[in-house]
PDB file of C-alpha atoms in Angstrom:
ATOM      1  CA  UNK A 107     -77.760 -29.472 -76.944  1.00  0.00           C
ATOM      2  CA  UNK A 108     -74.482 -29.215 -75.590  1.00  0.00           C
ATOM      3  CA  UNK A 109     -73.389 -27.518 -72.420  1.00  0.00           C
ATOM      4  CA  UNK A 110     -70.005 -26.069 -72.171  1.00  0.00           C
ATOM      5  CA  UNK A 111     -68.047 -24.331 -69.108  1.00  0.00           C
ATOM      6  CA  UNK A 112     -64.986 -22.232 -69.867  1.00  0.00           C
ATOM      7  CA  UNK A 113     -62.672 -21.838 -67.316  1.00  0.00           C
ATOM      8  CA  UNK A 114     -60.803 -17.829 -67.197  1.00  0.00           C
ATOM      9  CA  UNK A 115     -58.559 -18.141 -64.049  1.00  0.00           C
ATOM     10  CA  UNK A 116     -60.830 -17.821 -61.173  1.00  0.00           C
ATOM     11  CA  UNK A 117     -63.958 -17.335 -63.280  1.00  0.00           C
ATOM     12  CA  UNK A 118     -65.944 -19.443 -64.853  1.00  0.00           C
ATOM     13  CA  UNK A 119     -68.660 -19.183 -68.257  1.00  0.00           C
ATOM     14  CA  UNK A 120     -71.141 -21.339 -69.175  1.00  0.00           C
ATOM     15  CA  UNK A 121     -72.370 -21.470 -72.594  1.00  0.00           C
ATOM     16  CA  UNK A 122     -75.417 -23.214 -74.446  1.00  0.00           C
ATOM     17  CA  UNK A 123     -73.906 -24.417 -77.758  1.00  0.00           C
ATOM     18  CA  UNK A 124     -74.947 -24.978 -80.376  1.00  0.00           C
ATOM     19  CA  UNK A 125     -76.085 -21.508 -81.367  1.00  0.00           C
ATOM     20  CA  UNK A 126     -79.664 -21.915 -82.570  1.00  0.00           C
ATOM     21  CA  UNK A 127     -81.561 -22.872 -78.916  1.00  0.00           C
ATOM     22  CA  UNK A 128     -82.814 -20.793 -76.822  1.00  0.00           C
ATOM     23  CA  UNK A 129     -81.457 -20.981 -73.290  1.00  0.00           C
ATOM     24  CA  UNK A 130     -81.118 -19.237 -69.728  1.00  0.00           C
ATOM     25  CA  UNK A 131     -82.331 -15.818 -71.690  1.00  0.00           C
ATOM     26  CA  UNK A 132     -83.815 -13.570 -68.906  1.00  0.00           C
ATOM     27  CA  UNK A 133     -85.881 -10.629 -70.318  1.00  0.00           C
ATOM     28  CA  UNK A 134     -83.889  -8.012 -72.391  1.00  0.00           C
ATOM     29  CA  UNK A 135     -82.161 -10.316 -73.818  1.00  0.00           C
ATOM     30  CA  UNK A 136     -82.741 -10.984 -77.166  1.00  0.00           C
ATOM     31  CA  UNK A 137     -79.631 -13.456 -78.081  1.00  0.00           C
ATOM     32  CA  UNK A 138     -80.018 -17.545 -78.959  1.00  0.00           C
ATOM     33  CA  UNK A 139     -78.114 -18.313 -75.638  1.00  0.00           C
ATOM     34  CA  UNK A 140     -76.836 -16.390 -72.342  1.00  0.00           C
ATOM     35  CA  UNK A 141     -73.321 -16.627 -70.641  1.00  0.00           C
ATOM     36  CA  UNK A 142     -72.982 -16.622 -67.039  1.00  0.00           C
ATOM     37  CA  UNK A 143     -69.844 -15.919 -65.087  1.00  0.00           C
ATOM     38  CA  UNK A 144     -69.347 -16.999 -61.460  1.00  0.00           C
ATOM     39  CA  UNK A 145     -66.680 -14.708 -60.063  1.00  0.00           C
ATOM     40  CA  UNK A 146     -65.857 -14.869 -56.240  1.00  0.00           C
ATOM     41  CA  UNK A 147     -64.227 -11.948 -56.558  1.00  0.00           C
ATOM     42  CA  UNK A 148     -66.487  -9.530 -58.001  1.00  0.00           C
ATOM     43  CA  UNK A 149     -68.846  -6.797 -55.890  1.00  0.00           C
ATOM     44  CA  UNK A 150     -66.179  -6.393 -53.417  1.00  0.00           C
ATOM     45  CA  UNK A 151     -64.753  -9.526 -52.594  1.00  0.00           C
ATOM     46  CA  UNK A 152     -68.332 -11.325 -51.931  1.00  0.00           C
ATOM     47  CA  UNK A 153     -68.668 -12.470 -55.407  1.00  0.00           C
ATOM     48  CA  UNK A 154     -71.451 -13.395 -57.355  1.00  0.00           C
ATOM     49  CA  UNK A 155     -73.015 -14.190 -60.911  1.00  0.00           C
ATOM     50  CA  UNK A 156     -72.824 -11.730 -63.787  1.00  0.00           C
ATOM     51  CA  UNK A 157     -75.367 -12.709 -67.023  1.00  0.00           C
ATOM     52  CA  UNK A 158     -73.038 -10.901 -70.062  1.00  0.00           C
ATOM     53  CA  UNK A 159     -75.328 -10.473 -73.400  1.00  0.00           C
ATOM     54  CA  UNK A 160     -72.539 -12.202 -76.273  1.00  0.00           C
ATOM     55  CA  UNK A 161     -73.944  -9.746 -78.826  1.00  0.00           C
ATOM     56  CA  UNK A 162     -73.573  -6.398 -77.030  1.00  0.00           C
ATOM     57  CA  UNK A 163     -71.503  -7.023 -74.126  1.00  0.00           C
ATOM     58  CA  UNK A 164     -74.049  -5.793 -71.866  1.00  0.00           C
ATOM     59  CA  UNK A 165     -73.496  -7.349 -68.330  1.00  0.00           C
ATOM     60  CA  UNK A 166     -76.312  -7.670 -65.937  1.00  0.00           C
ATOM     61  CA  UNK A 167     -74.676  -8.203 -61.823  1.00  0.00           C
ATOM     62  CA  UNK A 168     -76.091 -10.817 -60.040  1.00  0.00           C
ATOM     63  CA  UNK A 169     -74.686 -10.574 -56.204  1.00  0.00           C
ATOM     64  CA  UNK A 170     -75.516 -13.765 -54.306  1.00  0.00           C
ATOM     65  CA  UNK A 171     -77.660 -13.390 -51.180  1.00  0.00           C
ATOM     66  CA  UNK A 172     -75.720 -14.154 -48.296  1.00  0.00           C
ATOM     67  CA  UNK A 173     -72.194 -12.897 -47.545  1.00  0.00           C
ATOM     68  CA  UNK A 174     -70.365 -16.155 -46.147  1.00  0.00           C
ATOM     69  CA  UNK A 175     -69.576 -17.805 -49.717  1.00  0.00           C
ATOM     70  CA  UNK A 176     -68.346 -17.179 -52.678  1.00  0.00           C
ATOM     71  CA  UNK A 177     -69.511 -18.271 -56.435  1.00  0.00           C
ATOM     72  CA  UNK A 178     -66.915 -21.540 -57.597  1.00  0.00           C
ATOM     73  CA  UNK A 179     -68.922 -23.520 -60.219  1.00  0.00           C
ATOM     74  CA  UNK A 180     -71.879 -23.006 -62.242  1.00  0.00           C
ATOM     75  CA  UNK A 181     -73.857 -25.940 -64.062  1.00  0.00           C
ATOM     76  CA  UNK A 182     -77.047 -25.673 -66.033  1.00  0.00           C
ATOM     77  CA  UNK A 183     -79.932 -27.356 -63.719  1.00  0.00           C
ATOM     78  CA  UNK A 184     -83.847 -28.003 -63.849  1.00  0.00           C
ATOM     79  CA  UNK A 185     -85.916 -26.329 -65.546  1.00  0.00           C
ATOM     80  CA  UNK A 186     -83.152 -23.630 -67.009  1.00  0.00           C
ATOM     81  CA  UNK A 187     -81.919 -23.140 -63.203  1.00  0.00           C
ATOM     82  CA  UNK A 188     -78.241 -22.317 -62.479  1.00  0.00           C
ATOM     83  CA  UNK A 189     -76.402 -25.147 -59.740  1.00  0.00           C
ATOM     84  CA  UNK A 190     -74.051 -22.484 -58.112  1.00  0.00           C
ATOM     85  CA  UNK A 191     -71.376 -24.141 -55.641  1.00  0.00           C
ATOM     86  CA  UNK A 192     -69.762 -22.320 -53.062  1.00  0.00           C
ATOM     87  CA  UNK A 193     -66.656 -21.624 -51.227  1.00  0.00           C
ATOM     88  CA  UNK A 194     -66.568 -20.888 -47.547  1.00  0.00           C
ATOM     89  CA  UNK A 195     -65.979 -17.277 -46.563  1.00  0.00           C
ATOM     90  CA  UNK A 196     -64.188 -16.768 -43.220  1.00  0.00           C
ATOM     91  CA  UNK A 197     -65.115 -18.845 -40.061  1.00  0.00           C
ATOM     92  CA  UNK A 198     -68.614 -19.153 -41.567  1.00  0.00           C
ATOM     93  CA  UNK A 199     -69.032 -22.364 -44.016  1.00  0.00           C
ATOM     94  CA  UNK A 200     -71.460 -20.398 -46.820  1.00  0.00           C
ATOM     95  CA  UNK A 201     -74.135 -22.808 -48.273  1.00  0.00           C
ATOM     96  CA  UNK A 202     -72.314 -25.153 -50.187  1.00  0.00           C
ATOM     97  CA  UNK A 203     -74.673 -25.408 -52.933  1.00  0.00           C
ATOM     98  CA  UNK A 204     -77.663 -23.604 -54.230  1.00  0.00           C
ATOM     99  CA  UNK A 205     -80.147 -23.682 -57.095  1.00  0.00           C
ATOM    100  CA  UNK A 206     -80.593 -19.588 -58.790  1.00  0.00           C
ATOM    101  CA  UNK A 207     -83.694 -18.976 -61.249  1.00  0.00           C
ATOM    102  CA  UNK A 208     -82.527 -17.112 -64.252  1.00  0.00           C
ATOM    103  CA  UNK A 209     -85.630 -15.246 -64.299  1.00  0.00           C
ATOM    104  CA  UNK A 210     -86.270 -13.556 -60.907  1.00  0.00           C
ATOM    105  CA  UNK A 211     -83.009 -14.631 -59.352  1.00  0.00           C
ATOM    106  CA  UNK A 212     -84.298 -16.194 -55.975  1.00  0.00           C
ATOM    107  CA  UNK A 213     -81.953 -18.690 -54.455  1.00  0.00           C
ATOM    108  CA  UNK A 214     -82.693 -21.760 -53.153  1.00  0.00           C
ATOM    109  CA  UNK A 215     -80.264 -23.683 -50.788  1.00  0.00           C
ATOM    110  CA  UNK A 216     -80.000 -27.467 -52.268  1.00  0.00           C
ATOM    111  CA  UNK A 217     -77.147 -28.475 -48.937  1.00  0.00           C
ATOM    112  CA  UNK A 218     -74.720 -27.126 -46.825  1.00  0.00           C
ATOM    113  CA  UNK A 219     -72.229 -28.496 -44.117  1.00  0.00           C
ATOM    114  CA  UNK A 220     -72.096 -31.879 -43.714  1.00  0.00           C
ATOM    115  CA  UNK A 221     -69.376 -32.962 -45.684  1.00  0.00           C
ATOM    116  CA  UNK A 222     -69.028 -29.797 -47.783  1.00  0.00           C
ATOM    117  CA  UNK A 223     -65.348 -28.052 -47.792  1.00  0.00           C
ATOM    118  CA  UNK A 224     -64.768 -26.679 -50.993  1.00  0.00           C
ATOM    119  CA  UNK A 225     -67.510 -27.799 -53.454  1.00  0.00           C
ATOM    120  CA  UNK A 226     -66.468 -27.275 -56.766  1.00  0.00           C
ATOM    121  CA  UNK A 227     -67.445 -28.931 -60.322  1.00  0.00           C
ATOM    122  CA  UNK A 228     -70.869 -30.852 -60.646  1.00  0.00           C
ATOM    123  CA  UNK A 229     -73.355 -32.922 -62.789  1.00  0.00           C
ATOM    124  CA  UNK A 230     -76.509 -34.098 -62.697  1.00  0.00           C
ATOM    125  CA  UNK A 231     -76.649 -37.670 -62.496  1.00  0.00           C
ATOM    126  CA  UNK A 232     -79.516 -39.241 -64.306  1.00  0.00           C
ATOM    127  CA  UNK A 233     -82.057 -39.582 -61.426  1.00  0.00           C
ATOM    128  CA  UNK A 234     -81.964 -35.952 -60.540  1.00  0.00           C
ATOM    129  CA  UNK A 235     -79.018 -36.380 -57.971  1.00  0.00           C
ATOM    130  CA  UNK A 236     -76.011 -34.140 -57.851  1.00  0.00           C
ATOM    131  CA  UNK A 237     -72.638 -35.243 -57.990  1.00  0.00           C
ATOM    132  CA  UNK A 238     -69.960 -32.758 -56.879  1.00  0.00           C
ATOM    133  CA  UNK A 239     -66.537 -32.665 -56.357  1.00  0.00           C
ATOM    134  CA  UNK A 240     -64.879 -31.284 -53.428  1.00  0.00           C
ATOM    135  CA  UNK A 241     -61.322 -31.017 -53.414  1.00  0.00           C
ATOM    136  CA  UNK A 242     -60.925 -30.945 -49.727  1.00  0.00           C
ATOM    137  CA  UNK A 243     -63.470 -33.271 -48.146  1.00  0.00           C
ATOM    138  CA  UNK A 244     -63.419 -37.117 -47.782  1.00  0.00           C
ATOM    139  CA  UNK A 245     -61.930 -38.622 -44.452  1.00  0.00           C
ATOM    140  CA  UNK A 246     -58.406 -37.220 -45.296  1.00  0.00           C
ATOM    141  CA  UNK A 247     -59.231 -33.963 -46.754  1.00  0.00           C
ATOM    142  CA  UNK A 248     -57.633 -34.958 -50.271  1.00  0.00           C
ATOM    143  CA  UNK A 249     -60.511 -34.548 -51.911  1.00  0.00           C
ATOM    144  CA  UNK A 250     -64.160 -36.473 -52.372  1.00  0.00           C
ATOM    145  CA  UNK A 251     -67.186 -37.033 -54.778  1.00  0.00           C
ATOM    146  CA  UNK A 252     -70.692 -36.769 -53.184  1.00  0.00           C
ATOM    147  CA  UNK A 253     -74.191 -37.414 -54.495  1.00  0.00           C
ATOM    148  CA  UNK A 254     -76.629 -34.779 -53.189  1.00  0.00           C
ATOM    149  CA  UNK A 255     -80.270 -35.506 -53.061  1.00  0.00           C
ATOM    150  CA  UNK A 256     -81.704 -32.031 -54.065  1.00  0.00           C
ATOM    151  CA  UNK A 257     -85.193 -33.151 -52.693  1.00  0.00           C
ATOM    152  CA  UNK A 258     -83.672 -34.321 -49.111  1.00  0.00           C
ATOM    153  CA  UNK A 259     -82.977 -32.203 -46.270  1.00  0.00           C
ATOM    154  CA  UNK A 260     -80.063 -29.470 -46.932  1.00  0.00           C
ATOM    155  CA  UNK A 261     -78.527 -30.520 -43.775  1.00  0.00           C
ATOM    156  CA  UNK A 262     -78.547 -34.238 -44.333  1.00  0.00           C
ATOM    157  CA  UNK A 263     -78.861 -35.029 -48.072  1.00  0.00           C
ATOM    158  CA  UNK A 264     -75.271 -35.718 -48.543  1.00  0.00           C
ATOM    159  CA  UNK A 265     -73.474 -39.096 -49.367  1.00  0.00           C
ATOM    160  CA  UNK A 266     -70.033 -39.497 -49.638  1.00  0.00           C
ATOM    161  CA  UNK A 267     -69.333 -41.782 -53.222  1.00  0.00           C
ATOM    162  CA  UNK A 268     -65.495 -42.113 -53.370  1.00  0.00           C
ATOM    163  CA  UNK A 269     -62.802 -40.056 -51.012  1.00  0.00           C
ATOM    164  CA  UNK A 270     -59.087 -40.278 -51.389  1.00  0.00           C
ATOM    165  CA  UNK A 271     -59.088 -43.332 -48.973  1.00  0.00           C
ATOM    166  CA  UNK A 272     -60.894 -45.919 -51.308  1.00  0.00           C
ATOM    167  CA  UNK A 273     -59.689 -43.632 -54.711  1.00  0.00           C
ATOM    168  CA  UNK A 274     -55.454 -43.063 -53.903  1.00  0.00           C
ATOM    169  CA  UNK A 275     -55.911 -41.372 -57.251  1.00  0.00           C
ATOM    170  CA  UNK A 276     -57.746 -38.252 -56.040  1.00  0.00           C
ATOM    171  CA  UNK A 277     -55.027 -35.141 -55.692  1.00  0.00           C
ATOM    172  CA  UNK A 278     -57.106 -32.506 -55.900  1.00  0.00           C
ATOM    173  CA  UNK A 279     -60.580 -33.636 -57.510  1.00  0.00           C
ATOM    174  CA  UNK A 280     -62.877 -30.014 -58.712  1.00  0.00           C
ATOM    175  CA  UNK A 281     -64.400 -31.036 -62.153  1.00  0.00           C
ATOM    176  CA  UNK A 282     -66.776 -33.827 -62.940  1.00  0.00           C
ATOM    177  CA  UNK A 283     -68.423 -35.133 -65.721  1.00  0.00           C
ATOM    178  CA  UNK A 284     -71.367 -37.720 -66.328  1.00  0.00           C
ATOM    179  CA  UNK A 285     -70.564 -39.277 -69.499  1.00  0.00           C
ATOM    180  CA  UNK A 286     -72.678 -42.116 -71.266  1.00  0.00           C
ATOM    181  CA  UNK A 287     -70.687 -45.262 -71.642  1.00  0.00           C
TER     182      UNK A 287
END
């Protein structure tokens, strides 16, 4: 199975190719996968996920719980969860990164703060840590990658892998991708 994320401007799908497997399909929905949108703009400016049916159209909205971040990334987790990153929302940081169940849509925070500015992109790494890319952390604020430890503490589960300091590469780092060699 392969995962794919299409990027729309500010929004974001992800798709379960090929067609044929069944994934992410809450009840009522009766196609072989399920696209989800992160939009930070949608509901009024607090953004959130929206489940669209690709045989109908039908759109289910899924606001986000708290009101101090807004939806950036989305990456198939666990056990059919969605990996939602955040963006900060005013002087509040948000939660940085959370885990959503498909099914009855309760959120759980994975980590937050610490070195979280902007999360963006992510992947699971293949001992069930989370790397994610944050285009504004790292000791210069150019941008970092950071392995999460989703069983750790939310406040302290965070190391930093490469920054802009040890990686002069880094501009503006949002997407990443675990790829066998």
């Amino acid at each position: 199975m392969e995962i794919a994320t299409i990027h729309f401007g500010k929004a974001r799908a992800l798709l379960a190719l090929p067609v044929g497997l069944l994934l992410l399909a809450p009840a009522g929905f009766a196609q072989e996968y399920s696209v989800f949108v992160a939009d930070g703009e949608a509901f009024g400016g607090i953004g959130g996920l929206i489940l669209i049916d690709p045989v109908t159209g039908q759109q289910t909205a899924i606001p986000l719980g708290a009101d101090d971040g807004q939806p950036n990334f989305l990456e198939a987790g666990p056990e059919s969860s969605l990996l939602v990153s955040e963006f900060p929302i005013g002087p509040a940081f948000g939660r940085g990164l959370i885990r959503v169940d498909p099914i009855s849509w309760t959120e759980t925070i994975l980590s937050q703060g610490q070195f979280f500015q902007t999360p963006s992109g992510m992947a699971i790494d293949t001992d069930g840590t989370i790397l994610v890319a944050d285009d504004e952390a790292g000791l210069n604020g150019q941008g970092a990658i950071l392995r999460i430890d989703p069983l750790g503490d939310v406040d302290t589960n965070q190391t930093l892998v490469v920054d802009a300091i040890n990686c002069p590469l880094f501009e503006v780092p949002r997407v990443i991708v675990i790829h066998p060699s």
